[in-house]
Amino acid sequence: MATKTDLDSFRDPKLARELLDAIERLARGKNVNLMEVCGTHTVSIARYGLRSAMPEGVHLLSGPGCPVCVTSNHDIDTMIALARIPDVIVTTFGDMIRVPGSSTTLGAERAQGRDVRVVYSPLDALAFARENPPRRVFFLGGGFETTTPAIGATILTAHDEGLGNFFVYSAHKRTPPAIMAIEDDPETQVNGFILPGHVSTITGLAPYRPLAERYHVPGVVSGFEPVDILSAIARLLAQIDEGQARIENAYERGVLDEGNVVAQRMIDRVFEPCDATWRGLGVIPGSGSAIRPEFADHDAARAFSPDVEPTVEPRGCRCGDVLRGVIAPDRCPLFGRACTAEHPVGPCMVSSEGSCAAYFRYQEHSR
Amino acid sequence: MCLAVPSKIVSIDDGGIAQIDVLGVRRDCSVRLTPNAKPGDYVLVHAGFAIQVVEEQEADETLRLLQEMSDRELAEITGQQGADAPAGEPAAAPAAAR
């Protein structure tokens, strides 16, 4: 576990050293906040101690990059209400199971006897629907553009097969509108974005361009290795140094500039943009993905209206402020006391990709 | 959860389902989103779908990173054993959330 920056643990320690020297040089006389918006970047930065490796004046913030963390309590409560409909099978990804809603979790509902199943792929949920024709099967979908095309393809398959017992609850989110919302937030000052890797594999660079053009803030797509992240930071600082704002791709091994066009078309075929509520950020116009009316037969939000309990946010939890980069996780009064990895209060500690979990696990400290 | 796992395509059936090798385990994945993928290619796989064809070097690097992560993260990402194990879930979460 790297609590201090241990360059020897990097794949290429020499390159890491060079990048850190470049960062040091470019950072002189500056005071900038750089934000990543990807749970895997959060974990990598914490694991390799990159935050403490930064020179004075370069602050690494974690933004709304953990999919289950940004899912609103109301969405979680709705998913739980769907799971309580008699005789249904509810499926979702593993990390959604543990996230607390207003009074319970999907995992706790399962312990109460509800049929809640963790799947690796939405295709597994589709198989349950085929195998259990009298029972209704829900897939509870959250996550960003990496995940959305897979869910879209699954809905399309269900539609083509006429599988009338398969339904999706779509809490999917779009990353670029959230980045713009952060820039619009008067409480947060971000001077450059480390853009997500595999989200960008799907989206390509184009959706981020307004960040540079409208806000004059640079963004660099980064891979997940520590040297990838250092390289993205150096390229951001270089742009800031020159007074430039461009969207660059520093992860050409995994991201084409145009993205995956087939996957983009799949998203557009099955979903349409909708306003969505993000934990911490509130309602962001056009940041959600609603199932198009053509596929309403498979849309759990249209086909069912279960009683959803009133939303109650966990008392004292500042996940929302953490997700906006307004406070570092260890500045939350619950952090490490009432809220730990063993007894998490909020979703940012529950999810292994959450900023609070990463801070806690790798014993990071804000400066 | 937005991490895709590099895998090698072993074969692809007529229905567009590929058999892949991920960290030595055989799984199925759909190649519907990467129609040009062919056996022998390395692909990034997320939620049971290939999302991008990549070079072998990229596959090796990302796999190495994955292997350095904890077993729980790995199990969640690859969907291998343990992903549905209640042992990994903090039973106290609902109580603490109130």
CSV table of N, CA, C and O in Angstrom, one decimal, chain A residues 168-234:
chain,number,residue,atom,x,y,z
A,168,VAL,N,-36.2,-2.4,-17.6
A,168,VAL,CA,-35.0,-1.7,-17.2
A,168,VAL,C,-35.4,-0.4,-16.4
A,168,VAL,O,-36.2,0.3,-16.9
A,169,TYR,N,-34.8,-0.2,-15.3
A,169,TYR,CA,-34.9,1.1,-14.6
A,169,TYR,C,-33.6,1.9,-15.0
A,169,TYR,O,-32.5,1.5,-14.6
A,170,SER,N,-33.7,3.0,-15.7
A,170,SER,CA,-32.5,3.7,-16.2
A,170,SER,C,-32.1,4.9,-15.3
A,170,SER,O,-32.8,5.9,-15.4
A,171,ALA,N,-31.1,4.7,-14.5
A,171,ALA,CA,-30.5,5.9,-13.8
A,171,ALA,C,-29.2,6.2,-14.4
A,171,ALA,O,-28.3,6.7,-13.7
A,172,HIS,N,-29.0,6.0,-15.7
A,172,HIS,CA,-27.8,6.2,-16.4
A,172,HIS,C,-27.5,7.7,-16.5
A,172,HIS,O,-28.4,8.5,-16.7
A,173,LYS,N,-26.2,8.0,-16.4
A,173,LYS,CA,-25.8,9.5,-16.5
A,173,LYS,C,-24.8,9.7,-17.6
A,173,LYS,O,-24.1,8.8,-18.0
A,174,ARG,N,-24.8,11.0,-18.0
A,174,ARG,CA,-23.9,11.4,-19.1
A,174,ARG,C,-22.8,12.3,-18.4
A,174,ARG,O,-23.2,13.3,-17.7
A,175,THR,N,-21.6,12.0,-18.7
A,175,THR,CA,-20.5,12.7,-18.0
A,175,THR,C,-20.3,14.2,-18.4
A,175,THR,O,-20.2,15.0,-17.5
A,176,PRO,N,-20.3,14.5,-19.7
A,176,PRO,CA,-20.0,15.9,-20.0
A,176,PRO,C,-20.9,17.0,-19.4
A,176,PRO,O,-20.3,18.0,-18.9
A,177,PRO,N,-22.2,16.8,-19.3
A,177,PRO,CA,-23.0,17.8,-18.7
A,177,PRO,C,-22.6,18.0,-17.2
A,177,PRO,O,-22.7,19.1,-16.7
A,178,ALA,N,-22.2,16.9,-16.5
A,178,ALA,CA,-21.8,17.1,-15.1
A,178,ALA,C,-20.5,17.9,-15.0
A,178,ALA,O,-20.4,18.7,-14.1
A,179,ILE,N,-19.6,17.7,-16.0
A,179,ILE,CA,-18.4,18.5,-15.9
A,179,ILE,C,-18.7,20.0,-16.1
A,179,ILE,O,-18.2,20.8,-15.4
A,180,MET,N,-19.6,20.3,-17.0
A,180,MET,CA,-20.0,21.7,-17.2
A,180,MET,C,-20.7,22.2,-16.0
A,180,MET,O,-20.5,23.4,-15.6
A,181,ALA,N,-21.5,21.4,-15.3
A,181,ALA,CA,-22.2,21.8,-14.1
A,181,ALA,C,-21.2,22.2,-13.0
A,181,ALA,O,-21.4,23.1,-12.2
A,182,ILE,N,-20.1,21.4,-12.9
A,182,ILE,CA,-19.1,21.7,-11.9
A,182,ILE,C,-18.5,23.1,-12.2
A,182,ILE,O,-18.2,23.9,-11.3
A,183,GLU,N,-18.3,23.4,-13.5
A,183,GLU,CA,-17.7,24.7,-13.9
A,183,GLU,C,-18.7,25.8,-13.6
A,183,GLU,O,-18.3,26.9,-13.3
A,184,ASP,N,-20.0,25.5,-13.7
A,184,ASP,CA,-21.0,26.5,-13.4
A,184,ASP,C,-21.2,26.7,-11.8
A,184,ASP,O,-21.8,27.7,-11.4
A,185,ASP,N,-20.7,25.8,-11.1
A,185,ASP,CA,-20.9,25.8,-9.6
A,185,ASP,C,-20.0,26.9,-9.0
A,185,ASP,O,-18.8,26.8,-9.0
A,186,PRO,N,-20.6,27.9,-8.4
A,186,PRO,CA,-19.8,29.0,-7.8
A,186,PRO,C,-18.9,28.6,-6.7
A,186,PRO,O,-17.9,29.2,-6.3
A,187,GLU,N,-19.3,27.4,-6.0
A,187,GLU,CA,-18.5,27.0,-4.9
A,187,GLU,C,-17.2,26.2,-5.3
A,187,GLU,O,-16.4,25.8,-4.4
A,188,THR,N,-17.1,25.8,-6.6
A,188,THR,CA,-16.0,25.0,-7.0
A,188,THR,C,-15.2,25.7,-8.1
A,188,THR,O,-15.8,26.2,-9.0
A,189,GLN,N,-13.9,25.7,-7.9
A,189,GLN,CA,-13.1,26.3,-8.9
A,189,GLN,C,-12.2,25.2,-9.5
A,189,GLN,O,-11.3,24.7,-8.8
A,190,VAL,N,-12.4,24.8,-10.7
A,190,VAL,CA,-11.6,23.7,-11.3
A,190,VAL,C,-10.9,24.3,-12.6
A,190,VAL,O,-11.6,24.9,-13.4
A,191,ASN,N,-9.6,24.2,-12.6
A,191,ASN,CA,-8.8,24.8,-13.7
A,191,ASN,C,-8.5,23.8,-14.9
A,191,ASN,O,-8.0,24.3,-15.9
A,192,GLY,N,-8.7,22.5,-14.6
A,192,GLY,CA,-8.5,21.6,-15.7
A,192,GLY,C,-9.0,20.2,-15.3
A,192,GLY,O,-9.1,19.9,-14.1
A,193,PHE,N,-9.5,19.4,-16.3
A,193,PHE,CA,-10.1,18.1,-16.0
A,193,PHE,C,-9.2,17.0,-16.5
A,193,PHE,O,-8.8,17.0,-17.7
A,194,ILE,N,-9.0,16.0,-15.7
A,194,ILE,CA,-8.4,14.7,-16.1
A,194,ILE,C,-9.7,13.9,-16.5
A,194,ILE,O,-10.5,13.5,-15.7
A,195,LEU,N,-9.8,13.8,-17.8
A,195,LEU,CA,-11.1,13.2,-18.4
A,195,LEU,C,-11.0,11.6,-18.3
A,195,LEU,O,-9.9,11.1,-18.4
A,196,PRO,N,-12.1,11.0,-18.2
A,196,PRO,CA,-12.2,9.6,-17.9
A,196,PRO,C,-11.7,8.7,-19.1
A,196,PRO,O,-11.8,9.2,-20.3
A,197,GLY,N,-11.2,7.5,-18.8
A,197,GLY,CA,-10.7,6.7,-19.9
A,197,GLY,C,-11.7,5.9,-20.6
A,197,GLY,O,-12.0,6.2,-21.8
A,198,HIS,N,-12.4,5.0,-20.0
A,198,HIS,CA,-13.3,4.1,-20.7
A,198,HIS,C,-14.6,4.7,-21.0
A,198,HIS,O,-15.4,4.2,-21.9
A,199,VAL,N,-15.0,5.8,-20.3
A,199,VAL,CA,-16.1,6.6,-20.7
A,199,VAL,C,-15.8,7.2,-22.1
A,199,VAL,O,-16.7,7.2,-23.0
A,200,SER,N,-14.6,7.7,-22.2
A,200,SER,CA,-14.2,8.4,-23.4
A,200,SER,C,-14.0,7.4,-24.6
A,200,SER,O,-14.1,7.8,-25.8
A,201,THR,N,-13.8,6.1,-24.2
A,201,THR,CA,-13.7,5.1,-25.3
A,201,THR,C,-15.0,5.1,-26.1
A,201,THR,O,-15.0,4.9,-27.3
A,202,ILE,N,-16.1,5.3,-25.4
A,202,ILE,CA,-17.4,5.4,-26.0
A,202,ILE,C,-17.7,6.8,-26.6
A,202,ILE,O,-18.0,6.9,-27.8
A,203,THR,N,-17.5,7.8,-25.8
A,203,THR,CA,-17.9,9.1,-26.3
A,203,THR,C,-17.0,9.8,-27.3
A,203,THR,O,-17.4,10.6,-28.0
A,204,GLY,N,-15.7,9.5,-27.2
A,204,GLY,CA,-14.7,10.2,-28.0
A,204,GLY,C,-14.6,11.6,-27.3
A,204,GLY,O,-15.1,11.9,-26.2
A,205,LEU,N,-13.9,12.5,-28.0
A,205,LEU,CA,-13.6,13.8,-27.5
A,205,LEU,C,-14.6,14.9,-27.7
A,205,LEU,O,-14.7,15.9,-26.9
A,206,ALA,N,-15.4,14.8,-28.7
A,206,ALA,CA,-16.3,15.9,-29.1
A,206,ALA,C,-17.2,16.4,-27.9
A,206,ALA,O,-17.4,17.6,-27.8
A,207,PRO,N,-17.9,15.5,-27.1
A,207,PRO,CA,-18.8,16.1,-26.1
A,207,PRO,C,-18.1,16.9,-25.1
A,207,PRO,O,-18.8,17.7,-24.3
A,208,TYR,N,-16.8,16.8,-25.0
A,208,TYR,CA,-16.0,17.6,-24.0
A,208,TYR,C,-15.7,19.0,-24.5
A,208,TYR,O,-15.2,19.9,-23.8
A,209,ARG,N,-15.8,19.2,-25.8
A,209,ARG,CA,-15.2,20.4,-26.4
A,209,ARG,C,-15.8,21.7,-25.9
A,209,ARG,O,-15.1,22.7,-25.7
A,210,PRO,N,-17.1,21.7,-25.5
A,210,PRO,CA,-17.7,22.9,-24.9
A,210,PRO,C,-16.9,23.4,-23.6
A,210,PRO,O,-16.9,24.6,-23.3
A,211,LEU,N,-16.3,22.4,-22.9
A,211,LEU,CA,-15.5,22.8,-21.7
A,211,LEU,C,-14.4,23.7,-22.1
A,211,LEU,O,-14.2,24.8,-21.5
A,212,ALA,N,-13.7,23.4,-23.2
A,212,ALA,CA,-12.6,24.3,-23.7
A,212,ALA,C,-13.2,25.5,-24.4
A,212,ALA,O,-12.7,26.6,-24.1
A,213,GLU,N,-14.2,25.4,-25.2
A,213,GLU,CA,-14.7,26.5,-26.0
A,213,GLU,C,-15.5,27.5,-25.2
A,213,GLU,O,-15.4,28.7,-25.4
A,214,ARG,N,-16.4,27.0,-24.4
A,214,ARG,CA,-17.3,27.8,-23.6
A,214,ARG,C,-16.7,28.3,-22.3
A,214,ARG,O,-16.9,29.5,-21.9
A,215,TYR,N,-15.9,27.4,-21.6
A,215,TYR,CA,-15.4,27.8,-20.3
A,215,TYR,C,-13.9,28.1,-20.3
A,215,TYR,O,-13.4,28.5,-19.3
A,216,HIS,N,-13.3,27.8,-21.5
A,216,HIS,CA,-11.8,28.0,-21.6
A,216,HIS,C,-11.1,27.2,-20.5
A,216,HIS,O,-10.1,27.7,-19.8
A,217,VAL,N,-11.5,26.0,-20.3
A,217,VAL,CA,-10.9,25.1,-19.3
A,217,VAL,C,-10.4,23.9,-20.1
A,217,VAL,O,-11.1,23.3,-20.9
A,218,PRO,N,-9.1,23.5,-19.9
A,218,PRO,CA,-8.6,22.3,-20.7
A,218,PRO,C,-9.0,21.0,-20.1
A,218,PRO,O,-9.3,20.9,-18.9
A,219,GLY,N,-9.0,20.0,-20.9
A,219,GLY,CA,-9.3,18.6,-20.4
A,219,GLY,C,-8.4,17.7,-21.2
A,219,GLY,O,-8.1,17.8,-22.4
A,220,VAL,N,-7.9,16.7,-20.5
A,220,VAL,CA,-7.0,15.7,-21.1
A,220,VAL,C,-7.5,14.3,-20.7
A,220,VAL,O,-7.6,14.0,-19.5
A,221,VAL,N,-7.8,13.5,-21.7
A,221,VAL,CA,-8.3,12.1,-21.4
A,221,VAL,C,-7.1,11.3,-21.0
A,221,VAL,O,-6.0,11.3,-21.6
A,222,SER,N,-7.3,10.5,-19.9
A,222,SER,CA,-6.1,9.8,-19.3
A,222,SER,C,-6.4,8.3,-19.1
A,222,SER,O,-7.6,7.9,-18.9
A,223,GLY,N,-5.4,7.5,-19.3
A,223,GLY,CA,-5.4,6.1,-18.9
A,223,GLY,C,-5.4,5.9,-17.4
A,223,GLY,O,-5.5,6.9,-16.7
A,224,PHE,N,-5.2,4.7,-17.0
A,224,PHE,CA,-5.3,4.4,-15.5
A,224,PHE,C,-4.0,4.2,-14.8
A,224,PHE,O,-4.0,4.2,-13.6
A,225,GLU,N,-2.9,3.9,-15.6
A,225,GLU,CA,-1.6,3.8,-14.9
A,225,GLU,C,-1.2,5.1,-14.3
A,225,GLU,O,-1.5,6.1,-14.8
A,226,PRO,N,-0.4,5.0,-13.2
A,226,PRO,CA,0.0,6.2,-12.6
A,226,PRO,C,0.8,7.2,-13.5
A,226,PRO,O,0.6,8.4,-13.5
A,227,VAL,N,1.6,6.6,-14.4
A,227,VAL,CA,2.3,7.5,-15.4
A,227,VAL,C,1.3,8.1,-16.4
A,227,VAL,O,1.6,9.2,-16.8
A,228,ASP,N,0.2,7.4,-16.7
A,228,ASP,CA,-0.8,8.0,-17.6
A,228,ASP,C,-1.4,9.2,-16.9
A,228,ASP,O,-1.5,10.3,-17.5
A,229,ILE,N,-1.7,9.1,-15.6
A,229,ILE,CA,-2.3,10.2,-14.9
A,229,ILE,C,-1.3,11.4,-14.7
A,229,ILE,O,-1.7,12.5,-14.9
A,230,LEU,N,0.0,11.0,-14.4
A,230,LEU,CA,1.0,12.1,-14.3
A,230,LEU,C,1.1,12.8,-15.7
A,230,LEU,O,1.3,14.0,-15.7
A,231,SER,N,1.1,12.0,-16.7
A,231,SER,CA,1.2,12.6,-18.1
A,231,SER,C,0.1,13.6,-18.4
A,231,SER,O,0.3,14.7,-18.9
A,232,ALA,N,-1.1,13.2,-18.0
A,232,ALA,CA,-2.3,14.0,-18.2
A,232,ALA,C,-2.2,15.3,-17.4
A,232,ALA,O,-2.5,16.4,-17.9
A,233,ILE,N,-1.7,15.2,-16.2
A,233,ILE,CA,-1.5,16.4,-15.3
A,233,ILE,C,-0.5,17.3,-15.9
A,233,ILE,O,-0.7,18.5,-16.0
A,234,ALA,N,0.6,16.8,-16.4
A,234,ALA,CA,1.6,17.6,-17.1
A,234,ALA,C,1.1,18.3,-18.3
A,234,ALA,O,1.3,19.5,-18.5
